[in-house]
């Protein structure tokens, strides 16, 4: 039975051979993990599409896996300000490890988030990356 096309919530998974990666039998299983598309999606969108310039200001909406990868892409690009926007303020501490320099929780403001960011940046950001998923 397939769920989301990969059967990952079943005991056995049916996948095409091209989607497999052999794990070294000597590798400790508690250290082995699967990386989903979140890293390539967030990092790739930032580096290959948004292409922030060195010294630019970037806003990342949503600080889940994709958003953190997008923030890392902005950091690698040399953005000087990376503003994380999320409804969960607790995510800011972890996001700092990925280059987020400032944080906005829209629920903590009476005005729309775009106005908060415009005031914070004296006019707006150079690039904005949406990583919230379902909007």
mmCIF file with all atom_site columns, C-alpha atoms in Angstrom:
data_model
loop_
_atom_site.group_PDB
_atom_site.id
_atom_site.type_symbol
_atom_site.label_atom_id
_atom_site.label_alt_id
_atom_site.label_comp_id
_atom_site.label_asym_id
_atom_site.label_entity_id
_atom_site.label_seq_id
_atom_site.pdbx_PDB_ins_code
_atom_site.Cartn_x
_atom_site.Cartn_y
_atom_site.Cartn_z
_atom_site.occupancy
_atom_site.B_iso_or_equiv
_atom_site.pdbx_formal_charge
_atom_site.auth_seq_id
_atom_site.auth_comp_id
_atom_site.auth_asym_id
_atom_site.auth_atom_id
_atom_site.pdbx_PDB_model_num
ATOM 1   C CA . UNK A 1 1   ? 0.000  0.000  0.000  1.00 0.00 ? 1   UNK A CA 1
ATOM 2   C CA . UNK A 1 2   ? 1.326  3.384  -0.938 1.00 0.00 ? 2   UNK A CA 1
ATOM 3   C CA . UNK A 1 3   ? 1.032  6.496  1.208  1.00 0.00 ? 3   UNK A CA 1
ATOM 4   C CA . UNK A 1 4   ? 2.305  9.727  -0.327 1.00 0.00 ? 4   UNK A CA 1
ATOM 5   C CA . UNK A 1 5   ? 3.781  7.581  -3.090 1.00 0.00 ? 5   UNK A CA 1
ATOM 6   C CA . UNK A 1 6   ? 6.521  5.988  -0.977 1.00 0.00 ? 6   UNK A CA 1
ATOM 7   C CA . UNK A 1 7   ? 4.913  3.743  1.652  1.00 0.00 ? 7   UNK A CA 1
ATOM 8   C CA . UNK A 1 8   ? 7.087  5.231  4.378  1.00 0.00 ? 8   UNK A CA 1
ATOM 9   C CA . UNK A 1 9   ? 4.459  4.674  7.048  1.00 0.00 ? 9   UNK A CA 1
ATOM 10  C CA . UNK A 1 10  ? 4.407  0.936  6.458  1.00 0.00 ? 10  UNK A CA 1
ATOM 11  C CA . UNK A 1 11  ? 6.590  -1.856 7.776  1.00 0.00 ? 11  UNK A CA 1
ATOM 12  C CA . UNK A 1 12  ? 8.079  -2.414 4.319  1.00 0.00 ? 12  UNK A CA 1
ATOM 13  C CA . UNK A 1 13  ? 8.562  0.246  1.665  1.00 0.00 ? 13  UNK A CA 1
ATOM 14  C CA . UNK A 1 14  ? 8.332  -0.249 -2.082 1.00 0.00 ? 14  UNK A CA 1
ATOM 15  C CA . UNK A 1 15  ? 10.600 2.158  -3.967 1.00 0.00 ? 15  UNK A CA 1
ATOM 16  C CA . UNK A 1 16  ? 12.407 2.319  -7.281 1.00 0.00 ? 16  UNK A CA 1
ATOM 17  C CA . UNK A 1 17  ? 16.019 1.092  -7.096 1.00 0.00 ? 17  UNK A CA 1
ATOM 18  C CA . UNK A 1 18  ? 17.196 4.568  -8.129 1.00 0.00 ? 18  UNK A CA 1
ATOM 19  C CA . UNK A 1 19  ? 15.797 5.949  -4.875 1.00 0.00 ? 19  UNK A CA 1
ATOM 20  C CA . UNK A 1 20  ? 17.861 3.684  -2.628 1.00 0.00 ? 20  UNK A CA 1
ATOM 21  C CA . UNK A 1 21  ? 21.074 4.385  -0.778 1.00 0.00 ? 21  UNK A CA 1
ATOM 22  C CA . UNK A 1 22  ? 23.078 1.570  0.785  1.00 0.00 ? 22  UNK A CA 1
ATOM 23  C CA . UNK A 1 23  ? 24.017 2.118  4.407  1.00 0.00 ? 23  UNK A CA 1
ATOM 24  C CA . UNK A 1 24  ? 27.401 0.839  5.524  1.00 0.00 ? 24  UNK A CA 1
ATOM 25  C CA . UNK A 1 25  ? 26.686 -2.133 7.830  1.00 0.00 ? 25  UNK A CA 1
ATOM 26  C CA . UNK A 1 26  ? 29.317 -0.787 10.255 1.00 0.00 ? 26  UNK A CA 1
ATOM 27  C CA . UNK A 1 27  ? 27.473 2.528  10.647 1.00 0.00 ? 27  UNK A CA 1
ATOM 28  C CA . UNK A 1 28  ? 25.737 2.841  14.036 1.00 0.00 ? 28  UNK A CA 1
ATOM 29  C CA . UNK A 1 29  ? 22.007 2.925  13.293 1.00 0.00 ? 29  UNK A CA 1
ATOM 30  C CA . UNK A 1 30  ? 21.373 5.508  16.019 1.00 0.00 ? 30  UNK A CA 1
ATOM 31  C CA . UNK A 1 31  ? 23.545 7.928  14.004 1.00 0.00 ? 31  UNK A CA 1
ATOM 32  C CA . UNK A 1 32  ? 22.097 7.187  10.550 1.00 0.00 ? 32  UNK A CA 1
ATOM 33  C CA . UNK A 1 33  ? 19.221 9.345  9.370  1.00 0.00 ? 33  UNK A CA 1
ATOM 34  C CA . UNK A 1 34  ? 17.246 10.144 6.270  1.00 0.00 ? 34  UNK A CA 1
ATOM 35  C CA . UNK A 1 35  ? 17.279 13.659 4.892  1.00 0.00 ? 35  UNK A CA 1
ATOM 36  C CA . UNK A 1 36  ? 14.078 14.669 3.204  1.00 0.00 ? 36  UNK A CA 1
ATOM 37  C CA . UNK A 1 37  ? 13.604 17.152 0.427  1.00 0.00 ? 37  UNK A CA 1
ATOM 38  C CA . UNK A 1 38  ? 13.457 20.034 2.922  1.00 0.00 ? 38  UNK A CA 1
ATOM 39  C CA . UNK A 1 39  ? 17.157 20.794 2.725  1.00 0.00 ? 39  UNK A CA 1
ATOM 40  C CA . UNK A 1 40  ? 17.414 20.773 -1.054 1.00 0.00 ? 40  UNK A CA 1
ATOM 41  C CA . UNK A 1 41  ? 14.136 22.692 -1.347 1.00 0.00 ? 41  UNK A CA 1
ATOM 42  C CA . UNK A 1 42  ? 15.001 25.533 1.053  1.00 0.00 ? 42  UNK A CA 1
ATOM 43  C CA . UNK A 1 43  ? 18.698 25.788 0.251  1.00 0.00 ? 43  UNK A CA 1
ATOM 44  C CA . UNK A 1 44  ? 18.091 25.371 -3.479 1.00 0.00 ? 44  UNK A CA 1
ATOM 45  C CA . UNK A 1 45  ? 15.317 27.969 -3.604 1.00 0.00 ? 45  UNK A CA 1
ATOM 46  C CA . UNK A 1 46  ? 17.534 30.499 -1.876 1.00 0.00 ? 46  UNK A CA 1
ATOM 47  C CA . UNK A 1 47  ? 20.795 29.848 -3.718 1.00 0.00 ? 47  UNK A CA 1
ATOM 48  C CA . UNK A 1 48  ? 19.375 29.124 -7.187 1.00 0.00 ? 48  UNK A CA 1
ATOM 49  C CA . UNK A 1 49  ? 16.221 31.239 -7.399 1.00 0.00 ? 49  UNK A CA 1
ATOM 50  C CA . UNK A 1 50  ? 16.249 34.067 -4.824 1.00 0.00 ? 50  UNK A CA 1
ATOM 51  C CA . UNK A 1 51  ? 20.028 34.541 -5.168 1.00 0.00 ? 51  UNK A CA 1
ATOM 52  C CA . UNK A 1 52  ? 20.453 37.109 -2.381 1.00 0.00 ? 52  UNK A CA 1
ATOM 53  C CA . UNK A 1 53  ? 23.467 39.355 -2.790 1.00 0.00 ? 53  UNK A CA 1
ATOM 54  C CA . UNK A 1 54  ? 26.177 39.805 -0.195 1.00 0.00 ? 54  UNK A CA 1
ATOM 55  C CA . UNK A 1 55  ? 25.057 42.351 2.384  1.00 0.00 ? 55  UNK A CA 1
ATOM 56  C CA . UNK A 1 56  ? 21.378 42.010 1.484  1.00 0.00 ? 56  UNK A CA 1
ATOM 57  C CA . UNK A 1 57  ? 18.391 41.600 3.794  1.00 0.00 ? 57  UNK A CA 1
ATOM 58  C CA . UNK A 1 58  ? 16.312 38.425 3.525  1.00 0.00 ? 58  UNK A CA 1
ATOM 59  C CA . UNK A 1 59  ? 13.042 37.484 5.231  1.00 0.00 ? 59  UNK A CA 1
ATOM 60  C CA . UNK A 1 60  ? 12.262 33.789 5.671  1.00 0.00 ? 60  UNK A CA 1
ATOM 61  C CA . UNK A 1 61  ? 8.625  33.009 6.453  1.00 0.00 ? 61  UNK A CA 1
ATOM 62  C CA . UNK A 1 62  ? 8.337  29.725 8.347  1.00 0.00 ? 62  UNK A CA 1
ATOM 63  C CA . UNK A 1 63  ? 11.230 28.256 10.327 1.00 0.00 ? 63  UNK A CA 1
ATOM 64  C CA . UNK A 1 64  ? 10.597 24.560 9.904  1.00 0.00 ? 64  UNK A CA 1
ATOM 65  C CA . UNK A 1 65  ? 13.063 22.338 8.020  1.00 0.00 ? 65  UNK A CA 1
ATOM 66  C CA . UNK A 1 66  ? 12.591 24.110 4.678  1.00 0.00 ? 66  UNK A CA 1
ATOM 67  C CA . UNK A 1 67  ? 12.796 27.571 6.258  1.00 0.00 ? 67  UNK A CA 1
ATOM 68  C CA . UNK A 1 68  ? 15.948 26.744 8.199  1.00 0.00 ? 68  UNK A CA 1
ATOM 69  C CA . UNK A 1 69  ? 17.550 25.465 4.999  1.00 0.00 ? 69  UNK A CA 1
ATOM 70  C CA . UNK A 1 70  ? 16.470 28.679 3.232  1.00 0.00 ? 70  UNK A CA 1
ATOM 71  C CA . UNK A 1 71  ? 18.027 30.738 6.034  1.00 0.00 ? 71  UNK A CA 1
ATOM 72  C CA . UNK A 1 72  ? 21.247 28.752 5.676  1.00 0.00 ? 72  UNK A CA 1
ATOM 73  C CA . UNK A 1 73  ? 21.224 29.532 1.959  1.00 0.00 ? 73  UNK A CA 1
ATOM 74  C CA . UNK A 1 74  ? 20.866 33.226 2.736  1.00 0.00 ? 74  UNK A CA 1
ATOM 75  C CA . UNK A 1 75  ? 23.738 32.976 5.218  1.00 0.00 ? 75  UNK A CA 1
ATOM 76  C CA . UNK A 1 76  ? 25.933 31.194 2.668  1.00 0.00 ? 76  UNK A CA 1
ATOM 77  C CA . UNK A 1 77  ? 25.080 33.914 0.133  1.00 0.00 ? 77  UNK A CA 1
ATOM 78  C CA . UNK A 1 78  ? 26.385 36.561 2.512  1.00 0.00 ? 78  UNK A CA 1
ATOM 79  C CA . UNK A 1 79  ? 23.104 38.198 3.537  1.00 0.00 ? 79  UNK A CA 1
ATOM 80  C CA . UNK A 1 80  ? 23.817 40.543 6.430  1.00 0.00 ? 80  UNK A CA 1
ATOM 81  C CA . UNK A 1 81  ? 20.288 40.461 7.865  1.00 0.00 ? 81  UNK A CA 1
ATOM 82  C CA . UNK A 1 82  ? 18.127 37.360 7.886  1.00 0.00 ? 82  UNK A CA 1
ATOM 83  C CA . UNK A 1 83  ? 14.740 37.936 9.461  1.00 0.00 ? 83  UNK A CA 1
ATOM 84  C CA . UNK A 1 84  ? 12.911 34.803 10.524 1.00 0.00 ? 84  UNK A CA 1
ATOM 85  C CA . UNK A 1 85  ? 9.126  35.012 10.653 1.00 0.00 ? 85  UNK A CA 1
ATOM 86  C CA . UNK A 1 86  ? 7.226  32.309 12.517 1.00 0.00 ? 86  UNK A CA 1
ATOM 87  C CA . UNK A 1 87  ? 4.223  31.893 14.803 1.00 0.00 ? 87  UNK A CA 1
ATOM 88  C CA . UNK A 1 88  ? 6.357  29.905 17.270 1.00 0.00 ? 88  UNK A CA 1
ATOM 89  C CA . UNK A 1 89  ? 8.810  32.205 19.065 1.00 0.00 ? 89  UNK A CA 1
ATOM 90  C CA . UNK A 1 90  ? 10.724 29.237 20.462 1.00 0.00 ? 90  UNK A CA 1
ATOM 91  C CA . UNK A 1 91  ? 12.114 28.519 16.999 1.00 0.00 ? 91  UNK A CA 1
ATOM 92  C CA . UNK A 1 92  ? 14.317 31.621 17.029 1.00 0.00 ? 92  UNK A CA 1
ATOM 93  C CA . UNK A 1 93  ? 17.078 30.088 19.168 1.00 0.00 ? 93  UNK A CA 1
ATOM 94  C CA . UNK A 1 94  ? 17.564 27.130 16.801 1.00 0.00 ? 94  UNK A CA 1
ATOM 95  C CA . UNK A 1 95  ? 17.218 29.385 13.758 1.00 0.00 ? 95  UNK A CA 1
ATOM 96  C CA . UNK A 1 96  ? 20.200 31.472 14.907 1.00 0.00 ? 96  UNK A CA 1
ATOM 97  C CA . UNK A 1 97  ? 22.388 28.442 14.147 1.00 0.00 ? 97  UNK A CA 1
ATOM 98  C CA . UNK A 1 98  ? 21.265 28.753 10.512 1.00 0.00 ? 98  UNK A CA 1
ATOM 99  C CA . UNK A 1 99  ? 21.999 32.461 10.204 1.00 0.00 ? 99  UNK A CA 1
ATOM 100 C CA . UNK A 1 100 ? 18.747 34.076 11.343 1.00 0.00 ? 100 UNK A CA 1
ATOM 101 C CA . UNK A 1 101 ? 19.703 37.397 12.909 1.00 0.00 ? 101 UNK A CA 1
ATOM 102 C CA . UNK A 1 102 ? 16.272 38.774 13.827 1.00 0.00 ? 102 UNK A CA 1
ATOM 103 C CA . UNK A 1 103 ? 12.859 37.307 14.552 1.00 0.00 ? 103 UNK A CA 1
ATOM 104 C CA . UNK A 1 104 ? 9.259  38.416 14.106 1.00 0.00 ? 104 UNK A CA 1
ATOM 105 C CA . UNK A 1 105 ? 6.237  36.584 15.479 1.00 0.00 ? 105 UNK A CA 1
ATOM 106 C CA . UNK A 1 106 ? 3.192  38.062 13.694 1.00 0.00 ? 106 UNK A CA 1
ATOM 107 C CA . UNK A 1 107 ? 0.965  37.194 16.669 1.00 0.00 ? 107 UNK A CA 1
ATOM 108 C CA . UNK A 1 108 ? 2.976  39.585 18.850 1.00 0.00 ? 108 UNK A CA 1
ATOM 109 C CA . UNK A 1 109 ? 2.089  42.629 16.724 1.00 0.00 ? 109 UNK A CA 1
ATOM 110 C CA . UNK A 1 110 ? -1.156 44.497 16.124 1.00 0.00 ? 110 UNK A CA 1
ATOM 111 C CA . UNK A 1 111 ? -0.267 45.482 12.551 1.00 0.00 ? 111 UNK A CA 1
ATOM 112 C CA . UNK A 1 112 ? 0.252  43.208 9.513  1.00 0.00 ? 112 UNK A CA 1
ATOM 113 C CA . UNK A 1 113 ? 3.627  41.462 9.416  1.00 0.00 ? 113 UNK A CA 1
ATOM 114 C CA . UNK A 1 114 ? 4.650  43.202 6.185  1.00 0.00 ? 114 UNK A CA 1
ATOM 115 C CA . UNK A 1 115 ? 4.303  46.559 7.962  1.00 0.00 ? 115 UNK A CA 1
ATOM 116 C CA . UNK A 1 116 ? 6.366  45.291 10.897 1.00 0.00 ? 116 UNK A CA 1
ATOM 117 C CA . UNK A 1 117 ? 9.124  44.160 8.533  1.00 0.00 ? 117 UNK A CA 1
ATOM 118 C CA . UNK A 1 118 ? 8.982  47.404 6.529  1.00 0.00 ? 118 UNK A CA 1
ATOM 119 C CA . UNK A 1 119 ? 9.506  49.386 9.749  1.00 0.00 ? 119 UNK A CA 1
ATOM 120 C CA . UNK A 1 120 ? 12.209 47.022 10.984 1.00 0.00 ? 120 UNK A CA 1
ATOM 121 C CA . UNK A 1 121 ? 14.152 47.367 7.725  1.00 0.00 ? 121 UNK A CA 1
ATOM 122 C CA . UNK A 1 122 ? 13.372 50.986 6.901  1.00 0.00 ? 122 UNK A CA 1
ATOM 123 C CA . UNK A 1 123 ? 11.476 50.085 3.746  1.00 0.00 ? 123 UNK A CA 1
ATOM 124 C CA . UNK A 1 124 ? 11.515 46.335 3.182  1.00 0.00 ? 124 UNK A CA 1
ATOM 125 C CA . UNK A 1 125 ? 13.723 43.360 2.432  1.00 0.00 ? 125 UNK A CA 1
ATOM 126 C CA . UNK A 1 126 ? 15.714 42.536 -0.694 1.00 0.00 ? 126 UNK A CA 1
ATOM 127 C CA . UNK A 1 127 ? 14.442 38.956 -0.875 1.00 0.00 ? 127 UNK A CA 1
ATOM 128 C CA . UNK A 1 128 ? 11.522 37.191 0.778  1.00 0.00 ? 128 UNK A CA 1
ATOM 129 C CA . UNK A 1 129 ? 11.237 33.395 0.919  1.00 0.00 ? 129 UNK A CA 1
ATOM 130 C CA . UNK A 1 130 ? 7.958  31.700 1.860  1.00 0.00 ? 130 UNK A CA 1
ATOM 131 C CA . UNK A 1 131 ? 8.431  28.356 3.627  1.00 0.00 ? 131 UNK A CA 1
ATOM 132 C CA . UNK A 1 132 ? 5.268  28.008 5.695  1.00 0.00 ? 132 UNK A CA 1
ATOM 133 C CA . UNK A 1 133 ? 3.752  25.202 3.653  1.00 0.00 ? 133 UNK A CA 1
ATOM 134 C CA . UNK A 1 134 ? -0.005 25.564 3.607  1.00 0.00 ? 134 UNK A CA 1
ATOM 135 C CA . UNK A 1 135 ? -1.028 29.222 3.480  1.00 0.00 ? 135 UNK A CA 1
#
